[in-house]
PDB file of C-alpha atoms and ligand atoms in Angstrom:
ATOM      1  CA  MET A   1       0.625  19.359  15.876  1.00 74.00           C
ATOM      2  CA  GLY A   2      -0.463  16.071  17.226  1.00 90.00           C
ATOM      3  CA  SER A   3       0.347  12.463  17.788  1.00 93.00           C
ATOM      4  CA  TYR A   4      -1.500   9.164  18.053  1.00 93.00           C
ATOM      5  CA  VAL A   5      -0.793   5.556  18.814  1.00 94.00           C
ATOM      6  CA  ILE A   6      -1.503   2.703  16.384  1.00 93.00           C
ATOM      7  CA  GLU A   7      -0.944  -1.077  16.437  1.00 93.00           C
ATOM      8  CA  LYS A   8       2.473  -1.790  14.960  1.00 91.00           C
ATOM      9  CA  ASP A   9       2.297  -3.578  11.633  1.00 89.00           C
ATOM     10  CA  PRO A  10       5.520  -5.612  11.437  1.00 87.00           C
ATOM     11  CA  LEU A  11       5.398  -5.533   7.597  1.00 87.00           C
ATOM     12  CA  VAL A  12       5.451  -1.717   7.509  1.00 89.00           C
ATOM     13  CA  SER A  13       8.737  -0.078   8.352  1.00 92.00           C
ATOM     14  CA  ASP A  14       8.723   3.255  10.259  1.00 94.00           C
ATOM     15  CA  LYS A  15      10.002   5.010   7.082  1.00 92.00           C
ATOM     16  CA  GLU A  16       7.148   3.558   5.065  1.00 90.00           C
ATOM     17  CA  ARG A  17       4.638   4.529   7.817  1.00 93.00           C
ATOM     18  CA  VAL A  18       5.916   8.102   7.651  1.00 94.00           C
ATOM     19  CA  ARG A  19       5.536   8.181   3.877  1.00 90.00           C
ATOM     20  CA  MET A  20       1.964   6.790   4.124  1.00 88.00           C
ATOM     21  CA  THR A  21       1.151   9.382   6.722  1.00 92.00           C
ATOM     22  CA  ALA A  22       2.444  12.143   4.418  1.00 90.00           C
ATOM     23  CA  VAL A  23      -0.033  10.899   1.793  1.00 82.00           C
ATOM     24  CA  GLU A  24      -2.758  11.064   4.384  1.00 83.00           C
ATOM     25  CA  VAL A  25      -1.783  14.660   5.226  1.00 87.00           C
ATOM     26  CA  TRP A  26      -1.964  15.523   1.563  1.00 82.00           C
ATOM     27  CA  ASN A  27      -5.366  13.918   1.278  1.00 74.00           C
ATOM     28  CA  ALA A  28      -6.666  15.771   4.359  1.00 79.00           C
ATOM     29  CA  THR A  29      -5.129  19.223   3.699  1.00 82.00           C
ATOM     30  CA  GLY A  30      -4.715  19.310  -0.150  1.00 79.00           C
ATOM     31  CA  TYR A  31      -1.136  20.394   0.446  1.00 85.00           C
ATOM     32  CA  ARG A  32       1.353  17.994  -1.048  1.00 83.00           C
ATOM     33  CA  LEU A  33       4.475  17.507   1.070  1.00 87.00           C
ATOM     34  CA  LEU A  34       7.893  17.499  -0.473  1.00 86.00           C
ATOM     35  CA  VAL A  35      10.658  15.630   1.406  1.00 89.00           C
ATOM     36  CA  ARG A  36      13.491  17.777   2.644  1.00 92.00           C
ATOM     37  CA  ASP A  37      15.436  15.205   4.595  1.00 93.00           C
ATOM     38  CA  ASN A  38      15.144  11.798   6.248  1.00 94.00           C
ATOM     39  CA  LYS A  39      16.575  10.621   9.475  1.00 95.00           C
ATOM     40  CA  LYS A  40      16.660   7.225  11.176  1.00 94.00           C
ATOM     41  CA  THR A  41      16.190   7.751  14.848  1.00 92.00           C
ATOM     42  CA  LYS A  42      16.893   5.566  17.830  1.00 90.00           C
ATOM     43  CA  SER A  43      13.427   4.038  17.865  1.00 91.00           C
ATOM     44  CA  GLY A  44      12.107   4.817  14.428  1.00 94.00           C
ATOM     45  CA  HIS A  45      12.195   7.272  11.538  1.00 96.00           C
ATOM     46  CA  ARG A  46      11.403  10.940  10.931  1.00 96.00           C
ATOM     47  CA  THR A  47      11.073  12.930   7.734  1.00 96.00           C
ATOM     48  CA  ARG A  48      11.004  16.670   7.398  1.00 96.00           C
ATOM     49  CA  TYR A  49       8.854  18.171   4.665  1.00 95.00           C
ATOM     50  CA  GLN A  50       7.880  21.404   3.027  1.00 93.00           C
ATOM     51  CA  CYS A  51       4.718  22.297   1.027  1.00 91.00           C
ATOM     52  CA  CYS A  52       5.490  21.518  -2.592  1.00 86.00           C
ATOM     53  CA  GLN A  53       4.128  24.940  -3.611  1.00 86.00           C
ATOM     54  CA  ASP A  54       6.287  26.778  -1.105  1.00 89.00           C
ATOM     55  CA  GLU A  55       8.175  29.559  -2.948  1.00 86.00           C
ATOM     56  CA  THR A  56      11.418  28.492  -1.083  1.00 83.00           C
ATOM     57  CA  SER A  57      11.112  24.838  -2.229  1.00 72.00           C
ATOM     58  CA  ARG A  58      11.609  25.737  -5.867  1.00 67.00           C
ATOM     59  CA  LYS A  59      14.725  23.984  -7.045  1.00 60.00           C
ATOM     60  CA  LYS A  60      17.038  25.755  -9.421  1.00 53.00           C
ATOM     61  CA  SER A  61      17.386  23.383 -12.344  1.00 50.00           C
ATOM     62  CA  LYS A  62      20.152  23.788 -14.811  1.00 51.00           C
ATOM     63  CA  PRO A  63      19.139  23.453 -18.431  1.00 53.00           C
ATOM     64  CA  SER A  64      20.482  20.249 -19.927  1.00 53.00           C
ATOM     65  CA  THR A  65      23.592  20.526 -22.091  1.00 58.00           C
ATOM     66  CA  ARG A  66      22.829  17.245 -23.858  1.00 57.00           C
ATOM     67  CA  PRO A  67      22.464  17.878 -27.591  1.00 57.00           C
ATOM     68  CA  GLY A  68      18.865  17.689 -28.685  1.00 53.00           C
ATOM     69  CA  ALA A  69      17.574  17.829 -25.083  1.00 49.00           C
ATOM     70  CA  VAL A  70      14.017  18.969 -24.889  1.00 46.00           C
ATOM     71  CA  PRO A  71      13.166  21.043 -21.827  1.00 44.00           C
ATOM     72  CA  ARG A  72      11.001  19.143 -19.433  1.00 40.00           C
ATOM     73  CA  ASP A  73       7.345  20.127 -19.778  1.00 37.00           C
ATOM     74  CA  ARG A  74       6.626  22.014 -16.515  1.00 40.00           C
ATOM     75  CA  VAL A  75       3.120  22.319 -15.275  1.00 45.00           C
ATOM     76  CA  GLY A  76       2.726  25.953 -14.210  1.00 54.00           C
ATOM     77  CA  MET A  77       2.353  25.219 -10.535  1.00 65.00           C
ATOM     78  CA  ASP A  78       1.433  28.290  -8.500  1.00 72.00           C
ATOM     79  CA  ARG A  79       3.921  29.143  -5.795  1.00 82.00           C
ATOM     80  CA  PHE A  80       3.175  30.787  -2.478  1.00 87.00           C
ATOM     81  CA  ASP A  81       5.048  32.415   0.345  1.00 91.00           C
ATOM     82  CA  CYS A  82       3.427  29.983   2.770  1.00 92.00           C
ATOM     83  CA  SER A  83       6.347  29.449   5.219  1.00 93.00           C
ATOM     84  CA  SER A  84       5.583  25.757   5.359  1.00 94.00           C
ATOM     85  CA  ARG A  85       7.324  23.099   7.339  1.00 95.00           C
ATOM     86  CA  ALA A  86       6.277  19.695   8.488  1.00 96.00           C
ATOM     87  CA  THR A  87       7.786  16.855  10.394  1.00 97.00           C
ATOM     88  CA  ILE A  88       6.373  13.366  10.589  1.00 97.00           C
ATOM     89  CA  SER A  89       7.814  10.657  12.764  1.00 97.00           C
ATOM     90  CA  SER A  90       6.969   7.034  13.443  1.00 96.00           C
ATOM     91  CA  ARG A  91       8.526   5.194  16.362  1.00 94.00           C
ATOM     92  CA  THR A  92       8.101   2.060  18.373  1.00 90.00           C
ATOM     93  CA  PHE A  93       7.511   2.297  22.067  1.00 86.00           C
ATOM     94  CA  THR A  94      10.438   1.003  24.046  1.00 83.00           C
ATOM     95  CA  ARG A  95       8.185  -0.534  26.632  1.00 86.00           C
ATOM     96  CA  ASP A  96       5.453  -1.913  24.313  1.00 87.00           C
ATOM     97  CA  GLN A  97       6.907  -3.117  21.079  1.00 87.00           C
ATOM     98  CA  THR A  98       3.466  -3.787  19.620  1.00 91.00           C
ATOM     99  CA  LYS A  99       2.596  -0.058  19.402  1.00 93.00           C
ATOM    100  CA  THR A 100       3.762   2.655  17.119  1.00 94.00           C
ATOM    101  CA  LEU A 101       3.606   6.376  17.911  1.00 95.00           C
ATOM    102  CA  ILE A 102       2.998   8.647  14.913  1.00 96.00           C
ATOM    103  CA  SER A 103       3.656  12.343  15.433  1.00 96.00           C
ATOM    104  CA  ILE A 104       2.761  15.002  12.939  1.00 96.00           C
ATOM    105  CA  HIS A 105       3.864  18.590  13.103  1.00 96.00           C
ATOM    106  CA  PHE A 106       2.588  20.738  10.255  1.00 94.00           C
ATOM    107  CA  HIS A 107       3.097  24.455  10.065  1.00 94.00           C
ATOM    108  CA  HIS A 108       1.530  26.319   7.114  1.00 93.00           C
ATOM    109  CA  GLU A 109       1.095  30.074   7.379  1.00 91.00           C
ATOM    110  CA  LYS A 110      -0.842  31.153   4.362  1.00 87.00           C
ATOM    111  CA  HIS A 111      -3.865  29.365   2.961  1.00 86.00           C
ATOM    112  CA  HIS A 112      -3.557  28.875  -0.779  1.00 83.00           C
ATOM    113  CA  ILE A 113      -5.133  26.775  -3.520  1.00 76.00           C
ATOM    114  CA  PRO A 114      -3.970  23.138  -3.228  1.00 73.00           C
ATOM    115  CA  TYR A 115      -1.568  21.441  -5.569  1.00 68.00           C
ATOM    116  CA  TYR A 116      -3.003  20.180  -8.813  1.00 55.00           C
ATOM    117  CA  ASP A 117      -2.375  20.358 -12.598  1.00 47.00           C
ATOM    118  CA  VAL A 118      -3.559  23.803 -13.443  1.00 47.00           C
ATOM    119  CA  SER A 119      -4.726  22.843 -16.893  1.00 56.00           C
ATOM    120  CA  MET A 120      -7.265  20.419 -15.481  1.00 70.00           C
ATOM    121  CA  PRO A 121     -10.593  21.253 -13.808  1.00 77.00           C
ATOM    122  CA  GLN A 122     -10.281  20.716 -10.085  1.00 76.00           C
ATOM    123  CA  ARG A 123     -13.003  18.085 -10.113  1.00 82.00           C
ATOM    124  CA  VAL A 124     -10.984  15.931 -12.549  1.00 85.00           C
ATOM    125  CA  THR A 125      -7.939  16.135 -10.265  1.00 83.00           C
ATOM    126  CA  ASP A 126     -10.162  15.234  -7.297  1.00 83.00           C
ATOM    127  CA  ILE A 127     -11.498  12.114  -9.050  1.00 87.00           C
ATOM    128  CA  ILE A 128      -8.013  11.017  -9.893  1.00 86.00           C
ATOM    129  CA  HIS A 129      -6.777  11.805  -6.380  1.00 84.00           C
ATOM    130  CA  GLU A 130      -9.672   9.928  -4.689  1.00 85.00           C
ATOM    131  CA  ASN A 131      -9.234   6.786  -6.833  1.00 86.00           C
ATOM    132  CA  MET A 132      -5.552   6.602  -7.604  1.00 82.00           C
ATOM    133  CA  GLY A 133      -4.910   4.074  -4.830  1.00 80.00           C
ATOM    134  CA  HIS A 134      -7.070   1.437  -6.433  1.00 85.00           C
ATOM    135  CA  CYS A 135      -7.642   2.486 -10.095  1.00 84.00           C
ATOM    136  CA  THR A 136      -5.354   2.501 -13.045  1.00 85.00           C
ATOM    137  CA  PRO A 137      -5.534   5.370 -15.571  1.00 86.00           C
ATOM    138  CA  ASN A 138      -7.395   2.960 -17.892  1.00 88.00           C
ATOM    139  CA  ASN A 139     -10.171   2.582 -15.390  1.00 89.00           C
ATOM    140  CA  LEU A 140     -10.302   6.300 -14.709  1.00 89.00           C
ATOM    141  CA  VAL A 141     -10.522   7.535 -18.290  1.00 90.00           C
ATOM    142  CA  PRO A 142     -14.190   6.424 -18.886  1.00 91.00           C
ATOM    143  CA  LEU A 143     -15.166   7.571 -15.370  1.00 88.00           C
ATOM    144  CA  ILE A 144     -13.748  11.039 -16.075  1.00 89.00           C
ATOM    145  CA  GLN A 145     -14.862  11.315 -19.683  1.00 87.00           C
ATOM    146  CA  ALA A 146     -18.472  10.569 -18.718  1.00 89.00           C
ATOM    147  CA  GLU A 147     -18.372  13.885 -16.851  1.00 87.00           C
ATOM    148  CA  PHE A 148     -15.750  15.753 -18.852  1.00 84.00           C
ATOM    149  CA  PRO A 149     -15.881  14.556 -22.456  1.00 79.00           C
ATOM    150  CA  ASN A 150     -13.155  17.027 -23.487  1.00 75.00           C
ATOM    151  CA  ILE A 151     -10.490  15.599 -21.251  1.00 79.00           C
ATOM    152  CA  THR A 152      -8.230  13.287 -23.224  1.00 78.00           C
ATOM    153  CA  SER A 153      -6.919   9.945 -21.956  1.00 81.00           C
ATOM    154  CA  ALA A 154      -3.370  11.338 -22.302  1.00 78.00           C
ATOM    155  CA  GLN A 155      -4.298  14.166 -19.818  1.00 81.00           C
ATOM    156  CA  VAL A 156      -5.693  11.699 -17.378  1.00 85.00           C
ATOM    157  CA  TYR A 157      -2.645   9.493 -17.717  1.00 84.00           C
ATOM    158  CA  SER A 158      -0.147  12.289 -17.173  1.00 80.00           C
ATOM    159  CA  ALA A 159      -2.107  13.706 -14.223  1.00 83.00           C
ATOM    160  CA  TRP A 160      -2.394  10.193 -12.670  1.00 84.00           C
ATOM    161  CA  ILE A 161       1.354   9.703 -13.010  1.00 81.00           C
ATOM    162  CA  LYS A 162       2.118  13.007 -11.353  1.00 79.00           C
ATOM    163  CA  LEU A 163      -0.464  12.683  -8.597  1.00 80.00           C
ATOM    164  CA  SER A 164       0.268   9.096  -7.781  1.00 81.00           C
ATOM    165  CA  GLU A 165       3.993   9.457  -7.545  1.00 80.00           C
ATOM    166  CA  GLU A 166       3.747   9.490  -3.727  1.00 76.00           C
ATOM    167  CA  LEU A 167       2.404   5.984  -3.943  1.00 78.00           C
ATOM    168  CA  TRP A 168       4.938   4.316  -6.244  1.00 80.00           C
ATOM    169  CA  LYS A 169       7.910   6.567  -6.805  1.00 82.00           C
ATOM    170  CA  HIS A 170      10.585   5.688  -4.223  1.00 83.00           C
ATOM    171  CA  ALA A 171      13.770   6.968  -5.873  1.00 83.00           C
ATOM    172  CA  GLU A 172      14.840   9.132  -8.722  1.00 81.00           C
ATOM    173  CA  ASN A 173      16.574   6.219 -10.470  1.00 84.00           C
ATOM    174  CA  PRO A 174      13.820   4.176 -12.071  1.00 84.00           C
ATOM    175  CA  LEU A 175      15.400   0.757 -11.371  1.00 87.00           C
ATOM    176  CA  GLU A 176      16.224   1.701  -7.802  1.00 88.00           C
ATOM    177  CA  SER A 177      12.674   3.019  -7.378  1.00 88.00           C
ATOM    178  CA  ALA A 178      11.278  -0.279  -8.755  1.00 91.00           C
ATOM    179  CA  LYS A 179      13.460  -2.285  -6.418  1.00 91.00           C
ATOM    180  CA  GLN A 180      12.213  -0.436  -3.384  1.00 90.00           C
ATOM    181  CA  LEU A 181       8.622  -0.720  -4.511  1.00 90.00           C
ATOM    182  CA  LEU A 182       8.960  -4.505  -5.049  1.00 92.00           C
ATOM    183  CA  GLU A 183      10.519  -4.860  -1.616  1.00 90.00           C
ATOM    184  CA  GLU A 184       7.440  -3.147  -0.180  1.00 87.00           C
ATOM    185  CA  LEU A 185       5.122  -5.535  -2.129  1.00 89.00           C
ATOM    186  CA  ARG A 186       6.990  -8.665  -1.017  1.00 88.00           C
ATOM    187  CA  ASP A 187       3.669 -10.324  -0.042  1.00 90.00           C
ATOM    188  CA  GLU A 188       2.708 -10.314  -3.722  1.00 91.00           C
ATOM    189  CA  VAL A 189       5.931 -10.580  -5.616  1.00 93.00           C
ATOM    190  CA  GLU A 190       9.188 -12.390  -5.254  1.00 93.00           C
ATOM    191  CA  VAL A 191      12.331 -10.732  -6.675  1.00 93.00           C
ATOM    192  CA  VAL A 192      14.499 -13.253  -8.457  1.00 91.00           C
ATOM    193  CA  HIS A 193      18.183 -12.818  -8.027  1.00 87.00           C
ATOM    194  CA  THR A 194      19.793 -13.380 -11.366  1.00 82.00           C
ATOM    195  CA  LYS A 195      23.360 -13.302 -12.689  1.00 84.00           C
ATOM    196  CA  VAL A 196      23.848 -10.182 -14.636  1.00 83.00           C
ATOM    197  CA  ALA A 197      26.441  -9.424 -17.294  1.00 81.00           C
ATOM    198  CA  ASP A 198      28.800  -6.515 -16.804  1.00 82.00           C
ATOM    199  CA  GLY A 199      27.267  -3.143 -17.564  1.00 82.00           C
ATOM    200  CA  VAL A 200      23.721  -4.545 -17.703  1.00 85.00           C
ATOM    201  CA  GLU A 201      21.110  -3.787 -15.167  1.00 86.00           C
ATOM    202  CA  GLN A 202      18.346  -6.295 -14.596  1.00 89.00           C
ATOM    203  CA  LEU A 203      15.450  -6.686 -12.185  1.00 92.00           C
ATOM    204  CA  CYS A 204      13.207  -9.785 -12.277  1.00 94.00           C
ATOM    205  CA  TRP A 205      10.234 -10.622 -10.194  1.00 95.00           C
ATOM    206  CA  VAL A 206       7.572 -13.346 -10.018  1.00 93.00           C
ATOM    207  CA  LEU A 207       3.905 -12.689  -9.297  1.00 93.00           C
ATOM    208  CA  LYS A 208       3.301 -15.063  -6.398  1.00 91.00           C
ATOM    209  CA  LYS A 209      -0.484 -14.753  -6.423  1.00 89.00           C
ATOM    210  CA  ILE A 210      -0.619 -15.989 -10.011  1.00 88.00           C
ATOM    211  CA  THR A 211       2.165 -18.534 -10.064  1.00 87.00           C
ATOM    212  CA  GLY A 212       0.799 -20.132  -6.820  1.00 86.00           C
ATOM    213  CA  PRO A 213      -2.741 -20.997  -8.034  1.00 85.00           C
ATOM    214  CA  LEU A 214      -1.624 -21.758 -11.650  1.00 83.00           C
ATOM    215  CA  GLY A 215       1.251 -23.820 -10.396  1.00 76.00           C
ATOM    216  CA  LYS A 216       2.028 -27.027 -12.210  1.00 76.00           C
ATOM    217  CA  GLY A 217      -1.012 -26.807 -14.507  1.00 77.00           C
ATOM    218  CA  VAL A 218       1.035 -24.685 -16.883  1.00 80.00           C
ATOM    219  CA  VAL A 219       2.260 -26.640 -19.926  1.00 80.00           C
ATOM    220  CA  GLU A 220       3.408 -23.818 -22.139  1.00 83.00           C
ATOM    221  CA  VAL A 221       4.770 -20.290 -21.524  1.00 86.00           C
ATOM    222  CA  ALA A 222       5.266 -17.408 -23.909  1.00 88.00           C
ATOM    223  CA  LEU A 223       7.771 -14.551 -23.717  1.00 88.00           C
ATOM    224  CA  ASP A 224       6.493 -11.106 -24.466  1.00 86.00           C
ATOM    225  CA  ALA A 225       8.549  -7.919 -24.586  1.00 84.00           C
ATOM    226  CA  THR A 226       7.822  -4.263 -24.747  1.00 79.00           C
ATOM    227  CA  TYR A 227      10.009  -1.211 -25.198  1.00 74.00           C
ATOM    228  CA  ARG A 228       9.593   2.522 -24.677  1.00 70.00           C
ATOM    229  CA  THR A 229       7.371   1.998 -21.663  1.00 70.00           C
ATOM    230  CA  ASN A 230       9.483   3.993 -19.169  1.00 73.00           C
ATOM    231  CA  SER A 231      11.727   7.053 -19.013  1.00 71.00           C
ATOM    232  CA  ALA A 232      14.816   4.987 -18.547  1.00 72.00           C
ATOM    233  CA  HIS A 233      14.252   3.119 -21.854  1.00 78.00           C
ATOM    234  CA  LEU A 234      14.431  -0.203 -20.059  1.00 83.00           C
ATOM    235  CA  GLU A 235      13.077  -3.226 -21.855  1.00 86.00           C
ATOM    236  CA  LEU A 236      10.243  -5.023 -20.116  1.00 89.00           C
ATOM    237  CA  TYR A 237       9.991  -8.777 -20.621  1.00 91.00           C
ATOM    238  CA  CYS A 238       7.050 -10.803 -19.383  1.00 92.00           C
ATOM    239  CA  VAL A 239       6.624 -14.581 -19.113  1.00 91.00           C
ATOM    240  CA  MET A 240       2.961 -15.378 -19.839  1.00 91.00           C
ATOM    241  CA  ALA A 241       0.986 -18.554 -19.271  1.00 89.00           C
ATOM    242  CA  GLU A 242      -2.332 -19.557 -20.762  1.00 85.00           C
ATOM    243  CA  ASP A 243      -5.169 -20.905 -18.732  1.00 82.00           C
ATOM    244  CA  ASP A 244      -8.651 -21.364 -20.041  1.00 81.00           C
ATOM    245  CA  ASN A 245      -7.884 -19.206 -23.060  1.00 82.00           C
ATOM    246  CA  THR A 246      -6.752 -16.342 -20.916  1.00 84.00           C
ATOM    247  CA  GLY A 247      -3.194 -15.028 -20.675  1.00 85.00           C
ATOM    248  CA  PHE A 248      -1.655 -14.535 -17.268  1.00 88.00           C
ATOM    249  CA  PRO A 249       1.654 -12.808 -16.516  1.00 90.00           C
ATOM    250  CA  LEU A 250       3.850 -15.071 -14.360  1.00 91.00           C
ATOM    251  CA  SER A 251       6.960 -12.875 -14.095  1.00 93.00           C
ATOM    252  CA  TYR A 252       8.494  -9.727 -15.313  1.00 93.00           C
ATOM    253  CA  CYS A 253      12.026  -8.631 -16.043  1.00 92.00           C
ATOM    254  CA  LEU A 254      13.346  -5.129 -16.566  1.00 90.00           C
ATOM    255  CA  LEU A 255      16.508  -5.024 -18.586  1.00 87.00           C
ATOM    256  CA  SER A 256      18.805  -2.241 -19.510  1.00 82.00           C
ATOM    257  CA  THR A 257      20.394  -3.775 -22.594  1.00 72.00           C
ATOM    258  CA  ALA A 258      18.588  -1.439 -24.919  1.00 55.00           C
ATOM    259  CA  THR A 259      20.396   1.487 -23.404  1.00 52.00           C
ATOM    260  CA  SER A 260      23.634  -0.359 -23.621  1.00 46.00           C
ATOM    261  CA  ILE A 261      23.147  -0.924 -27.331  1.00 48.00           C
ATOM    262  CA  GLU A 262      22.183   2.737 -27.869  1.00 46.00           C
ATOM    263  CA  GLN A 263      25.299   4.156 -26.266  1.00 44.00           C
TER     264      GLN A 263
HETATM  265 ZN1   ZN B 301       1.952  25.926   0.837  1.00 57.29          ZN
END
């Protein structure tokens, strides 16, 4: 258990600070924390966690009754009776609003092997874990295959998705998750509020760091669309501009019409 004081960053909410601290705890201990509940407090935010491998954290999932449903591929994660509980809080001092107090309470009784994809060598998981904050799977594949030629890019990709969830996944609903992530990245993107037809979900954003410098120099734009890129089957549209023979994405739009047509 411990606490420390940091300079308050006005762009980082207390809730976000708690989440970032949980990732640091994971990095430092190897135990990945699973959120149990969140609470807004008088002067900040606190989240309670459990070790994701704690036997008692196993959720009972009902098999899907949807026809043709394929059971989710579960990585055989080892479970332990580790009696884990953790609380992380972030709050602003009442007397000095420029300071944030971070408190961490982490109780973990039994040492066990840390969380990772059991089908992967530990070293591969470590490489992904160390670099996931600043590398895409595409950058990581050559790095990993140089050392482990038998590891496929699909394996790297799925491990990266799973391990990096802490960084980008903010909600179970993909659109809601994307909204929250974009809100967090508001220095780099601007969410465009659009008029949406009934029953259609839409999320559009502009990449400020590209549209700014390119600005009025753009004479022609192209629209690109992809499909089957996410679990929610949202279509992803992209407005591209060309500058010096290189294509740059200016803005993106996620649209749910494909699902509407399917149903
Ligand atoms: Zn544990």
